[in-house]
XYZ file of C-alpha atoms in Angstrom:
742
model
C 0.000 0.000 0.000
C 1.185 3.471 -0.841
C 2.982 5.360 1.882
C 0.671 8.319 1.355
C -2.039 6.468 3.273
C 0.108 4.817 5.946
C 1.166 6.084 9.325
C 4.617 4.668 9.876
C 5.486 2.698 12.959
C 8.116 5.110 14.337
C 6.121 7.502 16.479
C 9.190 9.474 17.416
C 9.862 10.413 13.783
C 6.918 9.434 11.574
C 8.196 11.255 8.499
C 11.409 9.256 8.229
C 10.078 6.761 5.705
C 8.180 9.276 3.628
C 9.402 8.935 0.041
C 7.530 9.535 -3.183
C 7.431 6.406 -5.295
C 9.265 6.938 -8.540
C 7.055 4.402 -10.286
C 3.925 6.393 -9.416
C 5.504 9.586 -10.717
C 6.599 7.975 -13.962
C 3.181 6.370 -14.390
C 1.416 9.692 -13.953
C 3.870 11.328 -16.362
C 3.111 8.658 -18.939
C -0.641 9.099 -18.530
C -0.300 12.857 -18.873
C 1.964 12.600 -21.925
C -0.479 10.259 -23.639
C -3.388 12.632 -23.016
C -1.424 15.766 -23.875
C 0.275 14.226 -26.909
C -3.039 13.041 -28.299
C -4.581 16.468 -27.768
C -1.594 18.176 -29.407
C -1.748 15.845 -32.416
C -5.450 16.492 -32.982
C -4.974 20.219 -32.518
C -2.218 20.350 -35.141
C -4.340 18.282 -37.517
C -7.558 20.252 -37.036
C -5.787 23.623 -37.054
C -4.123 22.877 -40.378
C -7.512 22.038 -41.899
C -9.580 24.816 -40.287
C -7.182 27.648 -39.367
C -9.967 30.223 -39.026
C -11.687 28.085 -36.389
C -8.594 27.672 -34.199
C -7.218 31.165 -34.872
C -10.373 33.313 -35.176
C -8.592 36.608 -34.441
C -6.907 36.302 -37.829
C -10.194 37.471 -39.374
C -10.058 40.829 -37.589
C -9.765 43.934 -39.727
C -7.773 45.861 -37.096
C -4.941 44.624 -34.828
C -5.072 41.165 -36.388
C -2.174 38.799 -35.585
C 0.178 37.442 -38.192
C -1.336 34.652 -40.251
C -0.213 31.106 -39.514
C 0.470 28.695 -42.333
C -1.208 25.326 -42.647
C 1.903 23.297 -41.864
C 1.543 20.724 -39.091
C 3.961 22.251 -36.547
C 4.493 25.631 -38.185
C 2.359 27.411 -35.580
C 4.883 26.647 -32.827
C 7.671 28.723 -34.346
C 5.187 31.505 -35.125
C 4.097 31.722 -31.483
C 7.699 31.602 -30.241
C 8.650 34.550 -32.457
C 5.789 36.769 -31.250
C 7.408 39.541 -29.183
C 6.071 41.827 -26.484
C 5.357 44.653 -28.931
C 3.096 42.365 -30.976
C 1.238 41.267 -27.858
C 0.823 44.887 -26.759
C -0.550 45.979 -30.124
C -2.960 43.108 -30.706
C -3.971 41.973 -27.207
C -3.205 44.896 -24.883
C -1.204 45.523 -21.738
C -3.272 43.143 -19.599
C -2.332 40.199 -21.816
C 1.321 41.248 -21.907
C 1.573 41.395 -18.098
C -0.123 38.016 -17.703
C 2.430 36.441 -20.050
C 5.257 38.153 -18.168
C 3.794 36.748 -14.946
C 4.080 33.235 -16.398
C 7.675 33.974 -17.416
C 8.560 35.307 -13.983
C 7.086 32.293 -12.187
C 8.905 29.939 -14.569
C 12.237 31.684 -13.869
C 11.569 31.558 -10.130
C 10.765 27.843 -10.346
C 13.941 27.091 -12.323
C 16.102 28.952 -9.793
C 14.412 27.329 -6.785
C 14.670 23.867 -8.362
C 18.417 24.343 -8.918
C 18.897 25.330 -5.282
C 16.733 22.465 -4.078
C 18.253 19.730 -6.217
C 21.913 20.748 -5.961
C 21.985 22.034 -2.372
C 18.999 20.837 -0.320
C 18.966 17.214 -1.460
C 22.772 16.585 -1.186
C 22.923 18.381 2.168
C 20.013 16.315 3.456
C 21.740 13.110 2.384
C 25.008 14.133 4.064
C 23.328 15.194 7.305
C 21.076 12.151 7.499
C 23.378 9.109 7.386
C 20.769 6.931 9.112
C 18.485 6.973 6.073
C 17.760 3.730 4.308
C 20.875 2.946 2.237
C 18.773 0.995 -0.258
C 16.862 4.127 -1.256
C 17.547 4.934 -4.872
C 19.069 8.233 -5.928
C 15.965 8.970 -7.995
C 13.788 8.648 -4.890
C 16.035 11.083 -3.011
C 15.820 13.565 -5.864
C 12.045 13.315 -6.135
C 11.574 14.200 -2.475
C 13.764 15.426 0.375
C 11.455 14.585 3.259
C 12.001 15.703 6.793
C 14.221 12.964 8.097
C 16.435 13.171 11.161
C 16.776 16.245 13.299
C 20.193 17.003 11.822
C 18.763 17.661 8.356
C 16.395 20.304 9.717
C 19.132 22.904 9.394
C 18.889 22.491 5.607
C 15.174 23.248 5.592
C 15.712 26.089 8.054
C 18.295 27.708 5.768
C 16.203 27.042 2.661
C 13.259 28.902 4.233
C 15.270 32.141 4.321
C 16.829 31.571 0.890
C 13.500 30.781 -0.738
C 11.824 33.773 0.922
C 14.539 36.109 -0.365
C 14.220 34.550 -3.816
C 10.456 35.093 -3.929
C 10.727 38.690 -2.747
C 13.453 39.442 -5.300
C 11.475 38.122 -8.274
C 8.189 39.615 -7.087
C 9.684 43.057 -6.396
C 11.340 43.180 -9.805
C 8.108 42.129 -11.507
C 6.129 44.698 -9.503
C 8.503 47.486 -10.606
C 8.151 46.390 -14.234
C 4.368 46.265 -13.940
C 4.109 49.732 -12.410
C 6.502 51.193 -14.996
C 4.553 49.688 -17.910
C 1.266 50.889 -16.456
C 2.613 54.428 -16.059
C 3.909 54.369 -19.630
C 0.549 53.155 -20.920
C -1.435 55.765 -18.981
C 0.846 58.527 -20.233
C 0.495 57.256 -23.782
C -3.324 57.346 -23.693
C -3.595 60.514 -21.586
C -5.404 62.485 -24.320
C -8.246 59.987 -24.739
C -11.585 60.733 -23.137
C -11.605 57.754 -20.703
C -8.132 58.731 -19.438
C -9.330 62.259 -18.662
C -12.530 61.134 -16.917
C -13.459 60.038 -13.409
C -16.458 58.035 -12.243
C -18.390 59.657 -9.398
C -20.658 57.527 -7.206
C -22.958 58.295 -4.271
C -23.577 61.839 -5.495
C -25.253 63.830 -2.667
C -28.610 65.571 -3.362
C -27.109 69.062 -3.285
C -24.732 68.125 -6.143
C -27.142 66.024 -8.191
C -27.384 68.584 -10.984
C -24.636 68.536 -13.602
C -23.854 72.258 -13.370
C -23.436 72.112 -9.579
C -21.200 69.065 -9.856
C -19.045 70.856 -12.428
C -18.714 73.932 -10.208
C -17.811 71.747 -7.226
C -14.814 70.169 -8.968
C -13.596 73.401 -10.525
C -13.874 75.337 -7.254
C -11.901 72.568 -5.529
C -8.898 73.561 -7.625
C -8.647 70.242 -9.464
C -8.622 71.736 -12.938
C -10.977 72.747 -15.700
C -13.968 70.473 -16.265
C -15.057 69.993 -19.865
C -18.231 67.985 -19.336
C -20.319 66.326 -16.626
C -22.783 63.533 -17.280
C -25.051 62.217 -14.525
C -26.411 58.833 -15.581
C -30.213 59.102 -15.827
C -32.642 56.418 -14.738
C -34.014 55.052 -17.998
C -35.215 51.577 -17.012
C -38.322 51.914 -19.212
C -36.244 52.761 -22.259
C -34.168 49.632 -21.696
C -37.300 47.475 -21.651
C -38.535 49.062 -24.894
C -35.165 48.596 -26.625
C -35.055 44.911 -25.687
C -38.626 44.427 -26.897
C -37.850 46.064 -30.243
C -34.734 43.919 -30.652
C -36.718 40.731 -30.044
C -39.215 41.734 -32.730
C -36.359 42.536 -35.118
C -34.837 39.084 -34.606
C -38.161 37.387 -35.352
C -38.595 39.465 -38.523
C -35.098 38.498 -39.715
C -35.808 34.817 -39.059
C -39.098 35.038 -40.964
C -37.405 36.677 -43.961
C -34.729 33.973 -44.022
C -37.402 31.260 -44.041
C -38.978 32.905 -47.061
C -35.898 33.931 -49.051
C -33.199 31.612 -47.711
C -29.689 32.533 -46.606
C -28.202 33.272 -49.038
C -31.091 34.077 -51.337
C -30.790 32.107 -54.627
C -32.864 34.566 -56.691
C -30.860 36.212 -59.478
C -32.617 39.566 -59.162
C -32.278 39.719 -55.356
C -31.285 43.176 -54.090
C -30.559 43.289 -50.309
C -30.459 47.101 -50.217
C -33.885 47.389 -51.813
C -35.318 44.793 -49.414
C -33.836 46.620 -46.416
C -35.327 49.914 -47.598
C -38.777 48.378 -48.008
C -38.828 46.621 -44.622
C -37.532 49.600 -42.649
C -39.745 52.261 -44.234
C -42.546 53.669 -42.062
C -45.375 54.429 -44.497
C -48.747 55.587 -43.145
C -51.928 56.922 -44.655
C -52.837 56.536 -48.299
C -49.535 55.034 -49.384
C -49.535 52.229 -46.796
C -51.572 49.768 -48.885
C -49.362 50.311 -51.921
C -46.247 49.889 -49.762
C -47.384 46.540 -48.328
C -48.415 45.392 -51.789
C -44.919 46.124 -53.062
C -43.394 44.122 -50.193
C -45.626 41.146 -51.051
C -44.697 41.358 -54.719
C -40.955 41.442 -53.965
C -41.144 38.532 -51.520
C -43.109 36.429 -54.016
C -40.530 37.240 -56.696
C -37.468 36.359 -54.560
C -38.968 33.474 -52.549
C -37.343 30.040 -52.502
C -38.275 27.610 -55.328
C -40.280 25.446 -52.926
C -42.819 28.263 -52.611
C -43.484 28.379 -56.390
C -45.982 25.504 -56.340
C -49.688 25.994 -55.650
C -49.360 24.587 -52.140
C -46.186 26.570 -51.569
C -47.866 29.822 -52.600
C -50.579 29.309 -49.976
C -47.943 28.686 -47.314
C -45.990 31.718 -48.523
C -49.071 33.957 -48.240
C -49.545 32.863 -44.617
C -45.881 33.595 -43.839
C -46.103 37.014 -45.452
C -49.214 37.754 -43.368
C -47.254 36.852 -40.215
C -44.330 38.972 -41.398
C -46.631 41.935 -42.041
C -48.082 41.615 -38.529
C -44.598 41.545 -36.984
C -43.474 44.479 -39.100
C -46.449 46.510 -37.882
C -45.617 45.601 -34.270
C -41.986 46.514 -34.827
C -42.885 49.865 -36.361
C -45.224 50.576 -33.453
C -42.548 49.645 -30.906
C -39.998 51.789 -32.736
C -42.372 54.762 -32.784
C -43.143 54.395 -29.093
C -39.440 54.138 -28.303
C -38.610 57.279 -30.271
C -41.468 59.154 -28.630
C -40.520 58.106 -25.096
C -36.869 58.888 -25.744
C -37.603 62.356 -27.107
C -40.046 63.202 -24.332
C -37.694 61.940 -21.631
C -34.594 63.813 -22.774
C -36.424 66.981 -23.777
C -37.974 67.260 -20.315
C -34.941 66.008 -18.384
C -33.908 68.674 -15.888
C -31.441 66.707 -13.752
C -33.865 66.256 -10.842
C -32.859 63.646 -8.268
C -35.920 61.481 -8.907
C -34.961 61.154 -12.585
C -31.198 60.786 -12.228
C -29.013 58.201 -10.524
C -26.238 58.776 -8.019
C -23.575 57.909 -10.593
C -21.908 60.285 -13.004
C -18.838 60.865 -15.166
C -16.712 64.008 -15.040
C -14.287 64.748 -17.887
C -11.387 67.116 -17.197
C -9.272 69.075 -19.619
C -6.247 66.872 -18.935
C -5.604 63.446 -17.427
C -3.469 64.834 -14.577
C -6.557 66.528 -13.122
C -8.490 63.246 -13.296
C -5.736 61.399 -11.416
C -5.560 64.169 -8.837
C -9.338 64.087 -8.308
C -9.306 60.299 -7.854
C -6.741 60.643 -5.038
C -8.444 63.560 -3.266
C -11.230 63.719 -0.689
C -13.502 66.095 -2.555
C -16.436 66.087 -0.140
C -16.772 66.440 3.616
C -18.985 63.366 4.051
C -16.819 60.214 3.911
C -19.354 57.916 2.213
C -20.582 60.372 -0.401
C -19.128 61.605 -3.679
C -16.669 58.752 -4.168
C -14.302 59.491 -7.059
C -12.411 56.826 -9.044
C -10.714 56.698 -12.404
C -13.309 55.971 -15.066
C -13.345 52.646 -16.849
C -13.543 52.350 -20.602
C -17.126 52.550 -21.937
C -16.934 48.934 -23.105
C -15.855 47.918 -19.592
C -18.809 49.521 -17.802
C -21.646 47.152 -16.916
C -24.411 49.581 -17.806
C -27.229 47.343 -16.567
C -25.954 47.742 -12.987
C -24.560 51.263 -13.112
C -27.675 52.958 -11.686
C -28.138 50.728 -8.627
C -28.589 52.639 -5.390
C -26.091 52.227 -2.561
C -28.665 50.556 -0.298
C -29.605 48.081 -3.028
C -25.956 47.319 -3.707
C -25.329 46.733 0.010
C -28.180 44.223 0.266
C -26.991 42.527 -2.909
C -23.464 42.258 -1.445
C -24.800 40.575 1.711
C -26.855 38.140 -0.357
C -23.942 37.391 -2.699
C -21.518 36.793 0.168
C -23.960 34.492 1.975
C -24.530 32.517 -1.226
C -20.772 32.239 -1.785
C -20.197 30.912 1.743
C -22.978 28.337 1.342
C -21.581 27.261 -2.034
C -18.084 27.004 -0.556
C -19.320 24.802 2.305
C -21.262 22.637 -0.124
C -18.264 22.176 -2.409
C -15.987 21.510 0.564
C -18.271 18.657 1.540
C -18.178 17.310 -2.005
C -14.379 17.566 -2.094
C -14.123 15.786 1.251
C -16.346 12.941 0.039
C -14.509 12.755 -3.267
C -11.118 12.457 -1.581
C -12.423 9.530 0.443
C -14.306 7.710 -2.306
C -11.404 7.638 -4.750
C -8.963 6.068 -2.250
C -8.279 2.369 -2.570
C -9.269 1.799 1.049
C -12.722 3.285 0.435
C -13.184 1.534 -2.902
C -12.436 -1.778 -1.202
C -15.787 -1.492 0.606
C -17.713 -1.493 -2.680
C -15.260 -3.372 -4.906
C -13.304 -5.884 -2.754
C -11.392 -7.183 -5.757
C -10.149 -3.766 -6.920
C -7.331 -3.109 -4.359
C -5.752 -6.520 -4.998
C -5.827 -5.926 -8.744
C -4.358 -2.456 -8.285
C -1.514 -3.785 -6.152
C -0.558 -6.154 -8.956
C -0.601 -3.442 -11.631
C 1.215 -0.212 -10.831
C -0.396 1.562 -13.798
C -3.878 0.796 -12.488
C -2.850 1.743 -8.966
C -1.508 5.118 -10.065
C -4.640 5.678 -12.125
C -6.868 5.306 -9.061
C -4.574 7.064 -6.598
C -3.570 10.147 -8.571
C -5.063 10.521 -12.047
C -8.695 9.840 -11.120
C -8.823 12.218 -8.108
C -7.160 15.018 -10.079
C -9.464 14.557 -13.057
C -12.609 14.432 -10.914
C -11.514 17.502 -8.954
C -10.928 19.464 -12.166
C -14.260 18.368 -13.591
C -16.092 19.304 -10.400
C -14.462 22.750 -10.223
C -14.874 23.653 -13.905
C -18.357 25.140 -13.462
C -17.443 27.252 -10.426
C -16.303 30.391 -12.368
C -19.718 30.652 -14.026
C -21.443 30.580 -10.634
C -19.013 33.137 -9.206
C -19.551 35.434 -12.187
C -23.288 35.287 -11.596
C -22.733 36.085 -7.912
C -20.588 39.101 -8.833
C -23.369 40.419 -11.060
C -25.862 39.748 -8.288
C -23.658 41.817 -6.008
C -24.035 44.798 -8.321
C -20.440 45.199 -9.510
C -20.413 48.037 -12.028
C -17.670 47.002 -14.476
C -16.727 43.817 -16.266
C -13.114 44.096 -15.138
C -14.238 44.311 -11.493
C -16.464 41.270 -12.028
C -13.551 39.244 -13.378
C -11.251 40.466 -10.594
C -13.839 39.340 -8.037
C -14.165 35.944 -9.707
C -10.363 35.494 -9.839
C -10.038 36.302 -6.133
C -12.908 34.079 -5.015
C -12.053 31.210 -7.356
C -8.467 31.168 -6.093
C -9.747 31.000 -2.502
C -12.148 28.275 -3.598
C -9.376 26.172 -5.194
C -7.127 26.763 -2.209
C -9.795 25.448 0.146
C -10.908 22.501 -1.957
C -7.665 21.260 -3.457
C -4.830 22.202 -1.109
C -6.498 22.160 2.302
C -9.548 19.898 2.267
C -8.129 17.287 -0.079
C -5.094 17.005 2.207
C -6.826 17.206 5.591
C -9.519 14.718 4.607
C -6.893 12.040 4.001
C -5.349 12.769 7.393
C -8.696 12.661 9.186
C -9.875 9.431 7.583
C -6.539 7.691 8.017
C -6.165 8.428 11.749
C -9.614 9.331 13.077
C -9.624 6.355 15.488
C -6.321 7.489 17.023
C -7.648 11.059 17.258
C -10.592 9.826 19.287
C -8.518 7.590 21.536
C -5.787 10.134 22.243
C -6.518 13.762 21.219
C -3.011 14.745 22.327
C -1.672 13.027 19.211
C -3.568 15.368 16.863
C -0.672 17.841 16.282
C 1.795 15.005 15.677
C -0.575 13.148 13.369
C -1.356 16.332 11.416
C 2.321 17.142 11.067
C 2.827 13.617 9.745
C -0.040 13.565 7.277
C 0.313 17.025 5.777
C 3.794 16.412 4.298
C 2.773 13.000 2.960
C 0.349 14.658 0.540
C 3.297 15.923 -1.516
C 3.270 12.945 -3.955
C -0.357 13.700 -4.814
C 0.479 17.312 -5.637
C 3.528 16.274 -7.643
C 1.185 14.300 -9.866
C -1.375 17.110 -9.783
C 1.147 19.549 -11.270
C 2.272 16.977 -13.856
C -1.280 16.329 -15.036
C -2.060 20.017 -15.426
C 1.224 20.784 -17.164
C 1.334 17.914 -19.649
C -2.369 17.175 -20.170
C -4.523 20.157 -19.172
C -2.843 22.843 -21.278
C -2.662 20.765 -24.496
C -6.360 20.075 -24.038
C -6.887 23.828 -23.774
C -5.600 24.185 -27.332
C -8.464 22.058 -28.631
C -11.024 24.443 -27.089
C -13.603 21.709 -26.675
C -16.184 23.842 -24.904
C -16.132 27.003 -27.004
C -15.857 25.263 -30.397
C -18.550 22.698 -29.539
C -20.856 25.488 -28.380
C -20.093 27.517 -31.522
C -20.844 24.508 -33.751
C -24.101 23.861 -31.910
C -25.098 27.515 -32.202
C -24.163 27.518 -35.882
C -26.493 24.564 -36.462
C -29.315 26.687 -35.053
C -28.337 29.872 -36.896
C -30.510 31.212 -39.679
C -29.957 34.943 -40.047
C -26.700 36.747 -40.931
C -26.780 38.396 -37.495
C -26.863 35.002 -35.766
C -24.029 33.647 -37.937
C -21.867 36.683 -37.204
C -22.501 36.332 -33.465
C -21.718 32.601 -33.509
C -18.444 33.075 -35.426
C -17.012 36.021 -33.456
C -13.907 35.334 -31.329
C -14.507 34.623 -27.662
C -13.543 37.341 -25.238
C -10.737 36.625 -22.807
C -11.889 35.768 -19.301
C -9.093 35.973 -16.740
C -11.139 33.896 -14.292
C -10.386 30.828 -16.438
C -6.683 31.644 -16.922
C -5.205 32.966 -13.654
C -6.604 31.059 -10.604
C -5.116 27.683 -11.546
C -1.513 28.991 -11.938
C -1.984 30.833 -8.645
C -2.958 27.557 -6.970
C 0.007 25.741 -8.526
C 2.410 28.369 -7.179
C 0.831 28.014 -3.730
C 1.396 24.252 -3.921
C 5.017 24.834 -4.962
C 5.691 27.130 -2.022
C 3.981 24.823 0.463
C 6.085 21.779 -0.454
C 9.189 23.646 -1.629
C 11.733 22.226 0.824
C 9.932 18.946 1.527
C 9.927 17.996 -2.149
C 12.332 20.227 -4.137
C 11.637 18.240 -7.288
C 8.195 19.844 -7.387
C 9.851 23.050 -8.635
C 11.114 21.206 -11.714
C 7.534 20.219 -12.449
C 6.403 23.759 -11.645
C 8.880 25.206 -14.138
C 7.564 22.830 -16.805
C 4.016 23.842 -15.884
C 4.649 27.589 -16.212
C 6.641 27.218 -19.447
C 3.925 25.147 -21.125
C 1.165 27.247 -19.572
C 2.776 30.484 -20.728
C 3.214 29.156 -24.270
C -0.385 27.925 -24.561
C -1.750 31.113 -22.984
C 0.318 33.160 -25.422
C -1.243 31.343 -28.365
C -4.757 31.747 -26.968
C -4.349 35.456 -26.212
C -2.706 36.234 -29.540
C -4.760 34.101 -31.935
C -8.000 33.123 -30.184
C -9.325 35.472 -27.509
C -10.471 39.010 -28.172
C -10.206 41.652 -25.466
C -13.409 43.153 -24.201
C -11.775 45.799 -22.045
C -8.364 47.105 -21.007
C -7.415 47.853 -17.399
C -3.732 48.646 -18.077
C -2.625 45.892 -15.698
C -4.671 47.120 -12.748
C -5.541 43.594 -11.564
C -1.989 42.181 -11.714
C -0.653 43.723 -8.484
C -3.467 42.249 -6.317
C -2.653 38.846 -7.824
C 0.993 39.348 -6.901
C -0.088 40.170 -3.358
C -2.145 36.978 -3.177
C 0.849 34.944 -4.371
C 3.008 36.550 -1.678
C 0.387 35.569 0.879
C 0.759 31.926 -0.177
C 4.038 31.872 1.765
C 1.971 31.642 4.956
C 1.189 27.989 4.190
C 4.882 27.216 3.788
C 5.866 28.982 7.018
C 3.162 27.261 9.067
C 4.152 23.840 7.739
C 7.900 24.277 8.296
C 7.532 25.847 11.746
C 5.082 23.137 12.778
C 7.391 20.324 11.697
C 10.391 21.911 13.436
C 8.327 22.246 16.607
C 7.271 18.605 16.288
C 10.901 17.501 16.244
C 11.708 19.601 19.311
C 13.903 22.182 17.586
C 12.756 25.219 19.573
C 15.693 27.350 18.416
C 14.782 26.814 14.798
C 11.201 27.785 15.558
C 12.326 31.031 17.212
C 14.570 31.942 14.291
C 11.784 31.189 11.784
C 9.260 33.438 13.516
C 10.784 36.639 12.016
C 9.730 35.361 8.589
C 6.114 35.688 9.696
C 6.652 39.342 10.633
C 8.558 40.066 7.409
C 5.797 38.553 5.298
C 3.128 40.484 7.231
C 5.047 43.730 6.808
C 5.476 43.217 3.076
C 1.821 42.333 2.592
C 0.453 45.173 4.710
C 2.889 47.998 3.893
C 5.034 47.322 0.832
C 2.305 45.678 -1.244
C -0.089 48.517 -0.433
C 2.568 51.034 -1.449
C 3.105 49.275 -4.794
C -0.649 49.142 -5.392
C -1.191 52.820 -4.553
C 1.764 53.899 -6.694
C 0.629 51.727 -9.571
C -2.895 53.130 -9.577
C -1.894 56.673 -10.496
C 0.837 58.377 -12.477
C 3.191 60.514 -10.313
C 2.817 64.281 -10.667
C 6.369 64.831 -11.885
C 5.857 62.431 -14.799
C 2.896 64.471 -16.052
C 5.034 67.592 -16.343
C 7.919 65.750 -18.010
C 5.511 64.103 -20.450
C 3.891 67.416 -21.365
C 7.271 69.026 -22.061
C 8.511 66.081 -24.152
C 5.394 65.796 -26.360
C 3.725 69.206 -26.416
C 2.083 68.829 -29.808
C 0.554 65.382 -29.547
C -2.942 65.414 -31.067
C -6.032 65.040 -28.926
C -7.682 61.716 -29.692
C -10.995 61.988 -27.970
C -12.260 58.558 -28.894
C -10.461 55.289 -28.397
C -7.081 54.476 -26.968
C -3.854 54.714 -28.873
C -1.413 51.873 -28.456
C 1.790 52.355 -26.473
C 4.979 50.631 -27.338
C 6.212 47.777 -25.237
């Protein structure tokens, strides 16, 4: 039976015999290579036959990537030669910083693996002469478990070295991120979004646009060019959606009659569009509808030319006429309501929301306003840098503060309930997939698995990892719905919320629960008999989960990312939608590139890095696997961002620094594990000398990380003046963002 499920017989040092089985690791690697190799083969084959399907951004008219040939492996060299400037121009700064994050984590993993394999493992072997001499060198390389008390000095020293290494790489990446963000914001400073701020919780005395403009100008923040308070136009939104639904039904009815494309030789789409969109009333209405009937009969499909087909065609035209009349009525009502509403709009509080946008003459004033307390009441007149118009979630922009507060409470309660429910599922899953649990239902299975190491590895490592991934795949959709329920006002904030919560979700389900559940089920009888053994048993079981996570990283590196290239979900959904498409509008919507969603890209690498830090000194070989993971993950993500995903918004890297802070916080798991194991072995001096790491990490998270985040949010004042002097004649581009160089 695998040592991951056994409590060894040496109570004074239960981790002595903990070694990852090389056969299990090689078996999992083989499984992963078979899955990933098969996926890569099919991707190369399908991509060469349908390049527009697997590289849809190549059809873009603006900022399209370089075309890939149809050779089998030619796409690999194309992706490798894509530089940062190309990524910046086609995919934006957000995509560039995500790819640099992958590169940074890969470099960190390579450096840590070199230190672990060439220093930690040999030092552990030299300081632990009592280890089993029959242990193979490969086993010692795969894991450097906590053995005798003498080898603890190696792990103690590695804790400080690894901490310094993480802080060095993270600080350098943070400086690069802030510098690139400043450069980007300076480059787009003349665009309207860069010169605007979003104002929320506008007080009643400033609800009118003129008063709000005077307030900002009298505060000495700079000249205000325009102020727009978002009106409450819920009725208009209902009318617009109703008109759009009628328009879709009319288009579908026309396609049924004429076909798509229309086979008639004399077909004129411009003439048809003019006839269907004309609003003719009075004496000319009958003649107008008669002309529509005549044209439809002339251009109808051949199946409607028979006597029976003509009768069916007349019924369809009658239905089309009825829908056209309803559409024209809805359009007239919409125009009337819109004109009446805006002509009589006077900015009164009952007709306007508490949200507005203020546009300054220059971007420096906008940044200054976003950093200034502009009103005496602390919870009113909140000022932030404005998001791009395509980033704003307009359906939720007019929610009141009280409504948003209640929505936040409801969303948080739902998230906690979902987390508890999924934790229970993860706990049950971790027990059901173990050989000991399966023996209850299938008595013959454990004996068969013991005779076949491939089958044993399949049940112990591959199956749990696959089932966990399958169970967690739907979580981002639920979290996105919860963020919208909460009333988040921008798409970037929704994705940032999903990334944060999904990472916490994976951390709880995969790293904590899946490890603790094995410890609880393996030793629950001893816990009940002698509760004093709980710390020792926990300290024993937590390190023994390292082999599972070694295989977890292997499966995601070698199998998960190649499967991502096939894009099973999005392409299958697009094919299904295309089967149901009839109108040109529906075809265009089904064939558009998918927008990038960071909630499906970032949380999993964040979890993998947390796993690497947790088992860094216990199993240094895990950093080799981590480096492979980040190299492959960065390459696949680069292809997807450059050739597949379109960008829906641009935050100029605003969400990267919080992710870096979360990764720094993952060191807590490593510190708790190392300090706990040193305390278990009675090394009080080591524990005392490791405690400063806790304070250092707290200081960096609370002070330094906050300083980086605050500095990265806004451009320093001295850079505005230098930028104005260096480019005094740059034209004012009021619409859209220009692209900075990398």
